[in-house]
Coordinates of C-alpha atoms and ligand atoms in Angstrom, one line a residue:
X29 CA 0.0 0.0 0.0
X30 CA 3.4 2.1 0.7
X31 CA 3.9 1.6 -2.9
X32 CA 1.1 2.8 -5.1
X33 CA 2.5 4.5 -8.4
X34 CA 0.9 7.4 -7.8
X35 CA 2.7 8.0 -4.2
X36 CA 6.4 7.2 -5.7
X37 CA 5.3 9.9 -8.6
X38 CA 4.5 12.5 -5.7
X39 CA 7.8 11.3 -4.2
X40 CA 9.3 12.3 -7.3
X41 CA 7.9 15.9 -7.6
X42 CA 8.5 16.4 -4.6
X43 CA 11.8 15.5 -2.5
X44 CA 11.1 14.3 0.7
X45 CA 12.9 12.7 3.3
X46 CA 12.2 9.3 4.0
X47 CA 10.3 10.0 7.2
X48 CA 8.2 12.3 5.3
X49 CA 8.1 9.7 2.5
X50 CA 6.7 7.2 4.9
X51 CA 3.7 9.7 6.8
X52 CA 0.5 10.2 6.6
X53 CA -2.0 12.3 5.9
X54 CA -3.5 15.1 7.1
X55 CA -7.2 15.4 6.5
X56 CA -8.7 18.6 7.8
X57 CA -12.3 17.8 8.3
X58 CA -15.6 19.9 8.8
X59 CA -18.2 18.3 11.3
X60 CA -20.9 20.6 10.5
X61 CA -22.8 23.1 13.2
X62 CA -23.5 20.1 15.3
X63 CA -26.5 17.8 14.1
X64 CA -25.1 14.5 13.1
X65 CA -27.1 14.0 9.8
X66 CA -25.1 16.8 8.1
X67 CA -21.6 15.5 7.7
X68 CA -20.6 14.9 4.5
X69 CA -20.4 11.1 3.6
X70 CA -16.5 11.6 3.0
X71 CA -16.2 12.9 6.3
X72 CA -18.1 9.6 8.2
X73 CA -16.1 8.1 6.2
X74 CA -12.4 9.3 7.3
X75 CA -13.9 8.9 10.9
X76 CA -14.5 5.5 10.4
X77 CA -11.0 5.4 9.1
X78 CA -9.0 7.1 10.7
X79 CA -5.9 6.1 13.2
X80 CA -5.8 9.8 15.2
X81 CA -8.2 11.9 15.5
X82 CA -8.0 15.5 17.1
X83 CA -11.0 17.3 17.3
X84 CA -12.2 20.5 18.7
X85 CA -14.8 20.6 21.8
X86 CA -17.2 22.5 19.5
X87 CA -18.0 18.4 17.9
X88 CA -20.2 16.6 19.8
X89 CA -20.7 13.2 21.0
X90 CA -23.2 11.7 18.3
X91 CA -20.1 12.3 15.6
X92 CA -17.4 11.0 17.8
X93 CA -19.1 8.1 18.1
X94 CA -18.3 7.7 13.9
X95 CA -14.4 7.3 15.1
X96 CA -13.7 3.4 15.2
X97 CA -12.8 1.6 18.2
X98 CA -9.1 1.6 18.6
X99 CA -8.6 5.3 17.4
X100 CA -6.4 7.2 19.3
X101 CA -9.0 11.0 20.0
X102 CA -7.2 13.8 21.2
X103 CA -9.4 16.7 22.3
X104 CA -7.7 19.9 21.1
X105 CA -10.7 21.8 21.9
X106 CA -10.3 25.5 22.4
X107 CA -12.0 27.8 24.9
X108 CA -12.2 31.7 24.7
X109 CA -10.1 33.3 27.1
X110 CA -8.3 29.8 28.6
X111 CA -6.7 28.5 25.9
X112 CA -6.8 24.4 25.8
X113 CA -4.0 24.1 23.5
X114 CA -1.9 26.4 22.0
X115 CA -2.7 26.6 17.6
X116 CA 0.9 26.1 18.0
X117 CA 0.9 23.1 19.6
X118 CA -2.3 21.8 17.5
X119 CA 0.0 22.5 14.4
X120 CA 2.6 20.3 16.2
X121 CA 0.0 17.8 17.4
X122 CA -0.7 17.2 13.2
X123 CA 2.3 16.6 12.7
X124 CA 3.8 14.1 14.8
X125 CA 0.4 12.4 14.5
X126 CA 0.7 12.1 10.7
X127 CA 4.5 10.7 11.1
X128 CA 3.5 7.7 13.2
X129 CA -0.4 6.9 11.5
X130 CA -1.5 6.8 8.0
X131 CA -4.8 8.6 8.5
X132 CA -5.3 11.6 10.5
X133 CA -8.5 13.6 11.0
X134 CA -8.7 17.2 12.7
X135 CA -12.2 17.4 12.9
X136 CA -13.1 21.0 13.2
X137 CA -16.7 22.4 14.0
X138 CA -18.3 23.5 10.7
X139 CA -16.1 24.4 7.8
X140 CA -12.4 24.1 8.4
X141 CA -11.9 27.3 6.5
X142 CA -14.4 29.6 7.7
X143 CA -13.2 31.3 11.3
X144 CA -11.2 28.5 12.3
X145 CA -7.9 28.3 11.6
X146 CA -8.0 25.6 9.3
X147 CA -5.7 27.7 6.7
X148 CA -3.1 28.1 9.4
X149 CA -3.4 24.5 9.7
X150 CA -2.8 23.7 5.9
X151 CA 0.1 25.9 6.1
X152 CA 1.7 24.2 8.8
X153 CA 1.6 20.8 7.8
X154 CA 2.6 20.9 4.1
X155 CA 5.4 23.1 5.5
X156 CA 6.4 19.7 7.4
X157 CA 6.3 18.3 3.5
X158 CA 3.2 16.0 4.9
X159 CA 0.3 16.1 2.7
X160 CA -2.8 17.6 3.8
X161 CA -6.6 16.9 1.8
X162 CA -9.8 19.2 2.8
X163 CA -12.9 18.1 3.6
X164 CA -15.3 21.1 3.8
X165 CA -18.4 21.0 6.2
X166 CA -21.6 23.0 6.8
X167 CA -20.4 26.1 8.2
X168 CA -22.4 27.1 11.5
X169 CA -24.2 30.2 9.3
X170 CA -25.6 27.9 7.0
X171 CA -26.8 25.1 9.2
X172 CA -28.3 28.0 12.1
X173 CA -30.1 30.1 9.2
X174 CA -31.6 26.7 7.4
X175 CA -32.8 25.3 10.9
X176 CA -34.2 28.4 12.2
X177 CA -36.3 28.9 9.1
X178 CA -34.2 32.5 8.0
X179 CA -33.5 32.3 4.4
X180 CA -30.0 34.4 3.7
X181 CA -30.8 35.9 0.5
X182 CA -34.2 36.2 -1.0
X183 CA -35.5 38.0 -4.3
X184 CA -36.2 41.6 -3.2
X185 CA -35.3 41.4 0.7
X186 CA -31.5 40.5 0.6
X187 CA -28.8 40.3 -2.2
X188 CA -25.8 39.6 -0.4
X189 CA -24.4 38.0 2.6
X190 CA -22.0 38.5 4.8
X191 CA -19.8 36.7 7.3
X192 CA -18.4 38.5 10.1
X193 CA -16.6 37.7 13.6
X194 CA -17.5 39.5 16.2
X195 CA -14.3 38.6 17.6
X196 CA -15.7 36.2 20.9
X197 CA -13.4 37.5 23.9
X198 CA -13.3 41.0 23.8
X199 CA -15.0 44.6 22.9
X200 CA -12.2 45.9 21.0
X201 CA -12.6 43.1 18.6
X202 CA -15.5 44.1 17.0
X203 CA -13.4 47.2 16.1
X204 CA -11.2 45.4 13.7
X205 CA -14.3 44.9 11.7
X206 CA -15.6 47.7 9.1
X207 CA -18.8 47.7 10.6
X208 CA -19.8 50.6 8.2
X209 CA -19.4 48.6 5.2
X210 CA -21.9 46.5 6.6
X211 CA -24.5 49.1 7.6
X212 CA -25.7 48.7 4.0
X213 CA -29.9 48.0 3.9
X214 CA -30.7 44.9 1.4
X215 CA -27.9 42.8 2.5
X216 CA -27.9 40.2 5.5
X217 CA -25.0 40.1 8.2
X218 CA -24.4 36.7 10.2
X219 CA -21.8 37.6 12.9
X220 CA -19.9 34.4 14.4
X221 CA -18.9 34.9 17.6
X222 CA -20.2 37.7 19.3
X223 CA -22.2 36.8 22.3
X224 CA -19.7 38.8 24.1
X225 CA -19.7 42.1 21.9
X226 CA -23.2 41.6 20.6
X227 CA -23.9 45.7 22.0
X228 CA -20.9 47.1 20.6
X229 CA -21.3 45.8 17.2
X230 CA -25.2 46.9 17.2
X231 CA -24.3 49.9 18.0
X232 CA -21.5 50.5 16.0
X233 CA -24.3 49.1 13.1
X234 CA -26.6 51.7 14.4
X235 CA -23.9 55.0 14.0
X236 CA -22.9 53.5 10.4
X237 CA -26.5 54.3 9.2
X238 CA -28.5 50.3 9.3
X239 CA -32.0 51.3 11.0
X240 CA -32.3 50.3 14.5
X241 CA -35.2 48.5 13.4
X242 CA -33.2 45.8 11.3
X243 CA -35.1 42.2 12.3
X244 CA -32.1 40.4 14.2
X245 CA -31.9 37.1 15.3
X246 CA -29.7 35.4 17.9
X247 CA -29.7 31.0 16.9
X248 CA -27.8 29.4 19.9
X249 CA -26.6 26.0 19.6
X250 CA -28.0 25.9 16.0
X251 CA -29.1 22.2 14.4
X252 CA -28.8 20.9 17.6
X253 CA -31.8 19.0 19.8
X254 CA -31.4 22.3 22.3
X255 CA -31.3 24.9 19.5
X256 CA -32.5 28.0 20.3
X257 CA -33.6 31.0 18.6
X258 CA -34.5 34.4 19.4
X259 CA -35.7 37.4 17.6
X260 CA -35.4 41.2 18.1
X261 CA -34.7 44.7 16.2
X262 CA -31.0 45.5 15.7
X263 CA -31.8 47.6 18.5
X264 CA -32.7 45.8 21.3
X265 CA -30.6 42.7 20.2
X266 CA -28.1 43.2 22.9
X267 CA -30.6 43.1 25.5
X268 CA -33.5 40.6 24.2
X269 CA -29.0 37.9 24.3
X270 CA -29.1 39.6 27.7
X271 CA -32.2 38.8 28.6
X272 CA -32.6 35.1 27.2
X273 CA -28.8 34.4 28.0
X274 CA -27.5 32.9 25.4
X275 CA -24.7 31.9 26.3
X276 CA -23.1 29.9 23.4
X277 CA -22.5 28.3 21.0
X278 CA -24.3 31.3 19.1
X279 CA -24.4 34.0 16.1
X280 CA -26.7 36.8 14.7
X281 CA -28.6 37.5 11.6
X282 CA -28.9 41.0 10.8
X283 CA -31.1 41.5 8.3
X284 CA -34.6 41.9 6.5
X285 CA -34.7 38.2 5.4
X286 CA -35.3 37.6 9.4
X287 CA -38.6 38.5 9.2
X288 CA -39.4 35.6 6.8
X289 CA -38.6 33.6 9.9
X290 CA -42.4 33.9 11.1
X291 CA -43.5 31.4 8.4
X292 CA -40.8 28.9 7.5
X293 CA -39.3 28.2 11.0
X294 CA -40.1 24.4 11.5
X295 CA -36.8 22.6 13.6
X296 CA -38.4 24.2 17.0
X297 CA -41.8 23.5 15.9
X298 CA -41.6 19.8 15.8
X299 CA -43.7 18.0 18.6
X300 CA -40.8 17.7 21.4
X301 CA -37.9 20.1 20.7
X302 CA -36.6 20.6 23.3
X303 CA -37.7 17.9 25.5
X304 CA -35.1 16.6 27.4
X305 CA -35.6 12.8 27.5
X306 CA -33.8 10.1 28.9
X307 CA -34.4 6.3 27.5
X308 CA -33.8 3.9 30.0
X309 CA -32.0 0.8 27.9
X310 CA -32.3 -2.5 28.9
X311 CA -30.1 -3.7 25.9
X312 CA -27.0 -2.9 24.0
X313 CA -28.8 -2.4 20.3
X314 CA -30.0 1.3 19.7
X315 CA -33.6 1.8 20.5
X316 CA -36.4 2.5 18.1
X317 CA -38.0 4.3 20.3
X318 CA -35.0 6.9 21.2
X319 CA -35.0 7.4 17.2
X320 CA -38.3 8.4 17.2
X321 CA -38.5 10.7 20.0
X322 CA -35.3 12.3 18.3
X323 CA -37.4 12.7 14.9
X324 CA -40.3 14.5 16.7
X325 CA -37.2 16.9 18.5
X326 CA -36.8 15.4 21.6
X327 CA -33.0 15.6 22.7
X328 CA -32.4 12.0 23.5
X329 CA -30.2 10.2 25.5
X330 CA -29.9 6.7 25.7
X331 CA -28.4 4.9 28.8
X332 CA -27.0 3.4 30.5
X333 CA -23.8 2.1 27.8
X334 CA -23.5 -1.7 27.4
X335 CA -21.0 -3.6 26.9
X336 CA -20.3 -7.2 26.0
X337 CA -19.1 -9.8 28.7
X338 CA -18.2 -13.7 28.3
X339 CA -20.6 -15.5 30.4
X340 CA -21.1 -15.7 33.9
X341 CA -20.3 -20.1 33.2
X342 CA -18.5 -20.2 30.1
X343 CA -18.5 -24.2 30.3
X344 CA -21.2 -24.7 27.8
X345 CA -19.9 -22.3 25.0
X346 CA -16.6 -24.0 25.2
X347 CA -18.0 -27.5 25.2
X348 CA -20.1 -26.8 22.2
X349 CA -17.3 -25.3 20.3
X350 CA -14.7 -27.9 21.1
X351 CA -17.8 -30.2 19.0
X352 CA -19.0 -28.3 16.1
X353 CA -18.3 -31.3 14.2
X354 CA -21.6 -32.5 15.8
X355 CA -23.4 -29.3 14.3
X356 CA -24.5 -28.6 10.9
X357 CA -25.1 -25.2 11.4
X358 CA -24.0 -22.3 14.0
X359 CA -26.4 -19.8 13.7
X360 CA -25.4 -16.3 15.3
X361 CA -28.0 -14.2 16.4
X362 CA -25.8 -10.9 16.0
X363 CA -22.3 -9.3 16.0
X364 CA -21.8 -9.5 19.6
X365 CA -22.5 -13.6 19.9
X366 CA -20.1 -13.5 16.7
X367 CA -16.7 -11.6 18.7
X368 CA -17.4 -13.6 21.2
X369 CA -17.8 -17.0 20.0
X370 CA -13.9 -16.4 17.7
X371 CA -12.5 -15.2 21.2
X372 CA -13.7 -18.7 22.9
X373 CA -12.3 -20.2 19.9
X374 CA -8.7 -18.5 20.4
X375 CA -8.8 -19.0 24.6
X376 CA -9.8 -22.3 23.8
X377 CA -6.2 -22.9 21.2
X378 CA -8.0 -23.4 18.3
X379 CA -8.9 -21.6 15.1
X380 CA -11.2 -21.3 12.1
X381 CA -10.6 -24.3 11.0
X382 CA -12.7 -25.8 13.8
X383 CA -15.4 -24.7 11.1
X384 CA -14.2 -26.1 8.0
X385 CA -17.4 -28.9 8.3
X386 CA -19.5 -26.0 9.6
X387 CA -22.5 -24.1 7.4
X388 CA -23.2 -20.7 8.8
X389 CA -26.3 -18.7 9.0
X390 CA -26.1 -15.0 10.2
X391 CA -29.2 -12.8 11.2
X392 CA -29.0 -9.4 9.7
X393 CA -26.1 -8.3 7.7
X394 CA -24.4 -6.7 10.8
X395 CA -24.1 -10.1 11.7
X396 CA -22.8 -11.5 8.4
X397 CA -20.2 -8.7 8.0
X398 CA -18.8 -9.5 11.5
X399 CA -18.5 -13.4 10.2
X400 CA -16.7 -11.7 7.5
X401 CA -14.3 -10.0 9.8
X402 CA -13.3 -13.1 10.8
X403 CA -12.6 -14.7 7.3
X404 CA -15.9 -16.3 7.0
X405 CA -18.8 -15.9 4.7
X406 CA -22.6 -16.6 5.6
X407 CA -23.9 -19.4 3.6
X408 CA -27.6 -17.7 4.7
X409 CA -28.3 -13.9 5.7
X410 CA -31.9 -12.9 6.9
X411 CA -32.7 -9.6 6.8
X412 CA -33.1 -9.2 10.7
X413 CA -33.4 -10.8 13.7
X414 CA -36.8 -11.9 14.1
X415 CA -38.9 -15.4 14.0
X416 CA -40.4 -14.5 10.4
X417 CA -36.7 -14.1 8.7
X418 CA -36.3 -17.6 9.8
X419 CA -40.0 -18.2 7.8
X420 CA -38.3 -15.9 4.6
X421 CA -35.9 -18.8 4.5
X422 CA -37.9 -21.6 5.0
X423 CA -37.5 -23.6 1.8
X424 CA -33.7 -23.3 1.9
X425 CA -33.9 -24.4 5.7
X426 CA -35.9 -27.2 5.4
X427 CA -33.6 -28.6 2.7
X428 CA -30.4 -28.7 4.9
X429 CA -32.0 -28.4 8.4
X430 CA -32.9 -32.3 8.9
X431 CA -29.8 -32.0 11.2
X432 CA -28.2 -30.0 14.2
X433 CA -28.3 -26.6 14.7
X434 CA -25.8 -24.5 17.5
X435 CA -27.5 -21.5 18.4
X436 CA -25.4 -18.7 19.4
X437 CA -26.9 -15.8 21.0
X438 CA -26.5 -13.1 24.2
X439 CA -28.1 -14.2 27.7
X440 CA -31.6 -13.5 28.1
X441 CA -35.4 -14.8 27.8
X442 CA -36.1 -17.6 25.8
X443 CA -35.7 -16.6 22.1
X444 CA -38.8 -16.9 19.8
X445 CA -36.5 -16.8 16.7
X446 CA -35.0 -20.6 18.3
X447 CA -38.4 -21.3 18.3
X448 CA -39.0 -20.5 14.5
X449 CA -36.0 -22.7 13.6
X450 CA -37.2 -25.4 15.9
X451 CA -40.6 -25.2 14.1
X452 CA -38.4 -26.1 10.6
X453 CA -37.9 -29.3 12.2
X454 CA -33.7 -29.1 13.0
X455 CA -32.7 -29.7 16.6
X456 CA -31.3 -26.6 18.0
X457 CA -29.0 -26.3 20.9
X458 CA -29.2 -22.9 22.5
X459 CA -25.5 -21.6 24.3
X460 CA -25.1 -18.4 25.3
X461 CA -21.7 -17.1 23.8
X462 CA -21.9 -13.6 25.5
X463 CA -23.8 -11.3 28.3
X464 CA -24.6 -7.6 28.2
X465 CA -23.5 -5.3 31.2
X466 CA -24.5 -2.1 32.3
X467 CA -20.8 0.0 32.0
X468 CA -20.3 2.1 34.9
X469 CA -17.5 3.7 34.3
X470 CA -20.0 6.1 32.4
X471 CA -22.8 6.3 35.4
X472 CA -21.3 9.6 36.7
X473 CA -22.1 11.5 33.3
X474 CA -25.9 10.7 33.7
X475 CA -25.7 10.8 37.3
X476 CA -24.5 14.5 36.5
X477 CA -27.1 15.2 34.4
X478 CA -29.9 14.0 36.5
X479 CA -28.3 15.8 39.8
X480 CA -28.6 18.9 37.8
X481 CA -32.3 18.6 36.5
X482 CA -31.0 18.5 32.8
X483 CA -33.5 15.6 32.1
X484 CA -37.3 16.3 31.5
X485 CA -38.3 13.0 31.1
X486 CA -37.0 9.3 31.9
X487 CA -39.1 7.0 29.9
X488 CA -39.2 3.3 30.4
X489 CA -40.0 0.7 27.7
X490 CA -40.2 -2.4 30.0
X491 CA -40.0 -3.7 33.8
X492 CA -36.4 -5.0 32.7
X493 CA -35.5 -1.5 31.4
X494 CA -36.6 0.0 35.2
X495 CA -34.7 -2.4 37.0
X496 CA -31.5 -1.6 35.4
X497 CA -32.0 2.1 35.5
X498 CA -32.3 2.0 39.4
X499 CA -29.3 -0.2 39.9
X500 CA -27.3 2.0 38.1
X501 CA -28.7 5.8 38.8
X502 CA -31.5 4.8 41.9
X503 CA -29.2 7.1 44.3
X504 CA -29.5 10.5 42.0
X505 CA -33.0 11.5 41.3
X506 CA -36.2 11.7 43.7
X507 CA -38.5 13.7 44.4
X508 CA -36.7 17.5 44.5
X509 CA -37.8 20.0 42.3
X510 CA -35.6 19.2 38.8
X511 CA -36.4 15.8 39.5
X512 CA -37.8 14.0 36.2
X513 CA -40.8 13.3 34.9
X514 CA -41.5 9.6 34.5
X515 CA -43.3 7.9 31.7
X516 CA -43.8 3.8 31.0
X517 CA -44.8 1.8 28.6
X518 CA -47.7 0.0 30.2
X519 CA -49.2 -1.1 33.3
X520 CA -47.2 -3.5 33.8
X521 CA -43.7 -1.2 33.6
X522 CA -45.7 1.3 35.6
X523 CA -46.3 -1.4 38.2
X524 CA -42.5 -1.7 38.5
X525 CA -41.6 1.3 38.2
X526 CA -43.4 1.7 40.9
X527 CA -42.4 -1.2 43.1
X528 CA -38.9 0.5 42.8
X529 CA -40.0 3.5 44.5
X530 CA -41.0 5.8 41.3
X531 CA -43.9 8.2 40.6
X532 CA -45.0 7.3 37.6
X533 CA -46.6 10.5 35.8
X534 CA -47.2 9.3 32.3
X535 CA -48.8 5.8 31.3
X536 CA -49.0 4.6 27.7
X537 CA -52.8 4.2 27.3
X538 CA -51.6 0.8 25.0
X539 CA -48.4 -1.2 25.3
X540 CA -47.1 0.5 22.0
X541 CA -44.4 3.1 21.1
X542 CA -47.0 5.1 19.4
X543 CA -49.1 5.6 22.4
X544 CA -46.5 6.1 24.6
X545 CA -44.9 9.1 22.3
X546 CA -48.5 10.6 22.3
X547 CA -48.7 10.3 26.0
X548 CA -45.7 12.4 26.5
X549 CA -46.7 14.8 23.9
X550 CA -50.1 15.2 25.6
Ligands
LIG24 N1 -15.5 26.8 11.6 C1 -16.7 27.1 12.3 C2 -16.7 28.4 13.1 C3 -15.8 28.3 14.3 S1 -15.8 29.8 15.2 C4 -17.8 27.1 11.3 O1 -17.6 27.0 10.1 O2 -19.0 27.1 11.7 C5 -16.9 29.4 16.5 C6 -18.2 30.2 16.3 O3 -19.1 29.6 15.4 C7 -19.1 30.3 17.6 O4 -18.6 31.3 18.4 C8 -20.4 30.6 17.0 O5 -20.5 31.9 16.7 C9 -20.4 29.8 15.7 N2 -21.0 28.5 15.9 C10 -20.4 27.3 15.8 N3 -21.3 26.3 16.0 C11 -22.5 26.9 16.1 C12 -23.9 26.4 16.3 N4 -24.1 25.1 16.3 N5 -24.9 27.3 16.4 C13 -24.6 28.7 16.4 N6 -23.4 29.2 16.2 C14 -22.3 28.3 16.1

């Protein structure tokens, strides 16, 4: 891969020492203003990629989570006024990172090249003769306007648009900007940081000649589940920020295309923006449930984390894996039963080949792709998990299924899907190749949050789902006054829920995700 013709023809152009000749490179990647769903596909891409990743603070969780396990993440992040780490530093960061990995990602919030240093960046590294590719994002003006409904030009209001920095720390920043250039009617401004100097740059505005009654808009943490927006006339900007503290992440839109706002805002108009909810898991797979409160604009968090454990007895995995020559089939039930089930193969001293007799059938293509990881290729792939994939497959099955099955799945209840493959007439042995555990090395984050009263709701999709919330958070939440609401499924989880010491306030009128999203909307 050290060797591609086009890499020894860039060698050629340019002379490089053989340290250089062996690095890296240096992507320089926009994450967007913060929602998830507007990275570019070449940026989820590097992330899944990647061997170093430094990112800035500004980039949240949900895209962090894109970086692959085993990815070294350094957080560069910046703060006005306390500097993290020097841009220096950062430039040196690049380097060394790209002179001991092959891929590198600085992430960046929004567009690399708008306000953030990103150029200084480029500079630095192909000074170091280390090659650096760009990767633009959705700058923060273009995602805030588009989710708060403010178009930046429009035919007759607004013919040009401008991006300014109000220049974060300090008043005397906003001086370095030509303010009276700007004070032009017919033309929007959007100033990036300038919570801080949000007076001095209306005002200077107002003595440059732009009306005092210019529709102005302040979008804080803009694309995002808490985004907020507020509205006011260029001159009562400074105090309508004041007086709704925005705090930040935040810019203005000055202009007359702010009006338009009134009838095309939609992102805080959807059912639950805003809504602070916390889905109490009771499994490792993401919930359908969280995704759908996030679609209606609730700001979701999922918890607690899982993680995969062997099992509490590992005896019967490793008995029926020192015997697959007794199986016909190993059937996996997902990704997790998969990594586990090559790991007992390894502590056990042995190897693929203990498979060579062995047909495999994987449920979902998660499943199949982690079979593939492992050298080995699905002779059948339903399309999920479920007992009527096992019914999609049927004829196939009942073919080469007069014989033995090993059924390799997570710990829990009785599994219907066994059932279905039972009902196909193979005898199936069930092992459990794997358990999931809360983690708790991440309780004290939503222990925070729930201390604090940053969490509207905690909803509950089953009695399992309560009893695993209150062993892992029962000692932070109760009856004090930021203490959330709680919502359940059914009777039956409200009946828990309440055997646990809860108050329940909201009851799905029918066991169903549907009726328990309208109950918390009502
Ligand atoms: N390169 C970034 C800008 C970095 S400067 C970009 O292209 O967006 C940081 C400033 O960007 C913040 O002070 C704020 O003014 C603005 N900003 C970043 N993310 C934002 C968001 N989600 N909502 C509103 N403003 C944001």
């Amino acid at each position: 891969m050290w060797h591609s013709p086009e890499r020894r023809l860039a060698d050629l152009i340019i002379p490089r020492t053989s340290l250089q000749q062996r690095a890296g490179t240096v992507h320089l990647v926009g994450a967007g203003p913060g929602d998830p769903g507007l990275l570019t596909l070449r940026a989820a891409r590097l992330l899944r990629r990647a061997d170093v990743v430094l990112h800035d603070s500004l980039v949240g969780a949900d895209i962090l989570r894109l970086v692959r396990a085993g990815a070294e993440t350094i957080d560069v992040g910046k703060r006005c006024g306390g500097h993290r780490t020097d841009q220096d530093d950062i430039n040196r960061l690049l380097i060394d990172a790209a002179l001991r990995a092959r891929t590198v990602v600085r992430l960046k919030g929004g567009d690399p090249f708008v306000f953030g240093r990103g150029g200084e960046e480029a500079v630095a590294v192909r000074a170091a003769g280390i090659r650096c590719e760009i990767v633009p994002g959705i700058t923060a003006a273009l995602g805030a306007a588009a989710y708060a409904g403010i178009p930046l030009t429009q035919r007759g209001v607004s013919s040009a648009v401008t991006f300014v920095t109000g220049h974060g720390c300090t008043e005397a920043g906003a001086a370095q900007v030509d303010w009276q250039q700007h004070a032009q009617p017919h033309q929007t401004l959007v100033v990036y940081m300038g919570v801080k100097s949000v007076g001095a740059f209306a005002s200077r505005l107002i003595a440059a000649g732009r009306s005092p009654a210019t529709p102005a808009a302040a979008i804080e943490r803009g694309t995002q589940p808490g985004q907020r927006t507020i509205v006011a006339t260029l001159g009562e900007l400074d105090a309508a920020t004041a007086a709704a503290a925005i705090t930040g992440p935040a810019l203005f839109i000055i202009g007359e295309v702010v009006a338009l706002r009134s009838r095309i805002a939609w992102f805080e108009r959807r059912p639950l923006h805003g809504l602070r909810v916390l889905v109490a898991r009771s499994r490792p797979q993401p919930s359908r449930l969280a995704r759908r409160l996030a679609r209606l604009g609730a700001d979701v968090i999922e918890a607690p984390e899982f993680e995969m454990l062997p099992p509490v007895h590992t005896d019967p995995l490793d008995d029926a894996l020192l015997h697959t020559h007794d199986y016909d089939w190993l059937a996996f039930t997902d990704a997790a039963a998969v990594d586990a089930c090559w790991d007992a193969v390894h502590r056990l001293g042995r190897d693929t080949r203990s498979f060579a007799h062995t047909r495999f059938l994987a449920f979902g293509t998660a499943t199949a792709a982690a079979l593939a990881r492992h050298g080995v290729r699905a002779d059948i792939t339903t399309s999920t998990y479920a007992p009527w994939s096992v019914a999609a497959h049927r004829e196939e099955l009942v073919q080469s299924l007069s014989s033995r099955l090993l059924f390799l799945r997570a710990e829990g209840p009785a599994s219907p899907v066994a059932a279905a493959l039972r009902d196909t007439g193979a005898r199936v042995d069930e092992v459990v190749a794997c358990r999931a555990a809360a983690r708790s090395d991440q309780h004290d984050a939503v222990r925070d949050r729930l201390l604090d009263g940053r969490v509207d709701v905690v909803v509950f999709a089953s009695s399992n789902s309560v009893r695993i919330f209150q062993d892992s958070y029962g000692d932070s939440h109760g009856a004090s006054a930021g203490a959330p609401r709680i919502a359940a499924i059914g009777p039956a989880t409200a009946a828990a829920a309440a055997a646990r010491g809860l108050t329940v306030d909201v009851v799905a009128a029918h066991a169903t995700f549907a009726s328990l999203i309208r109950a918390i909307r009502d």
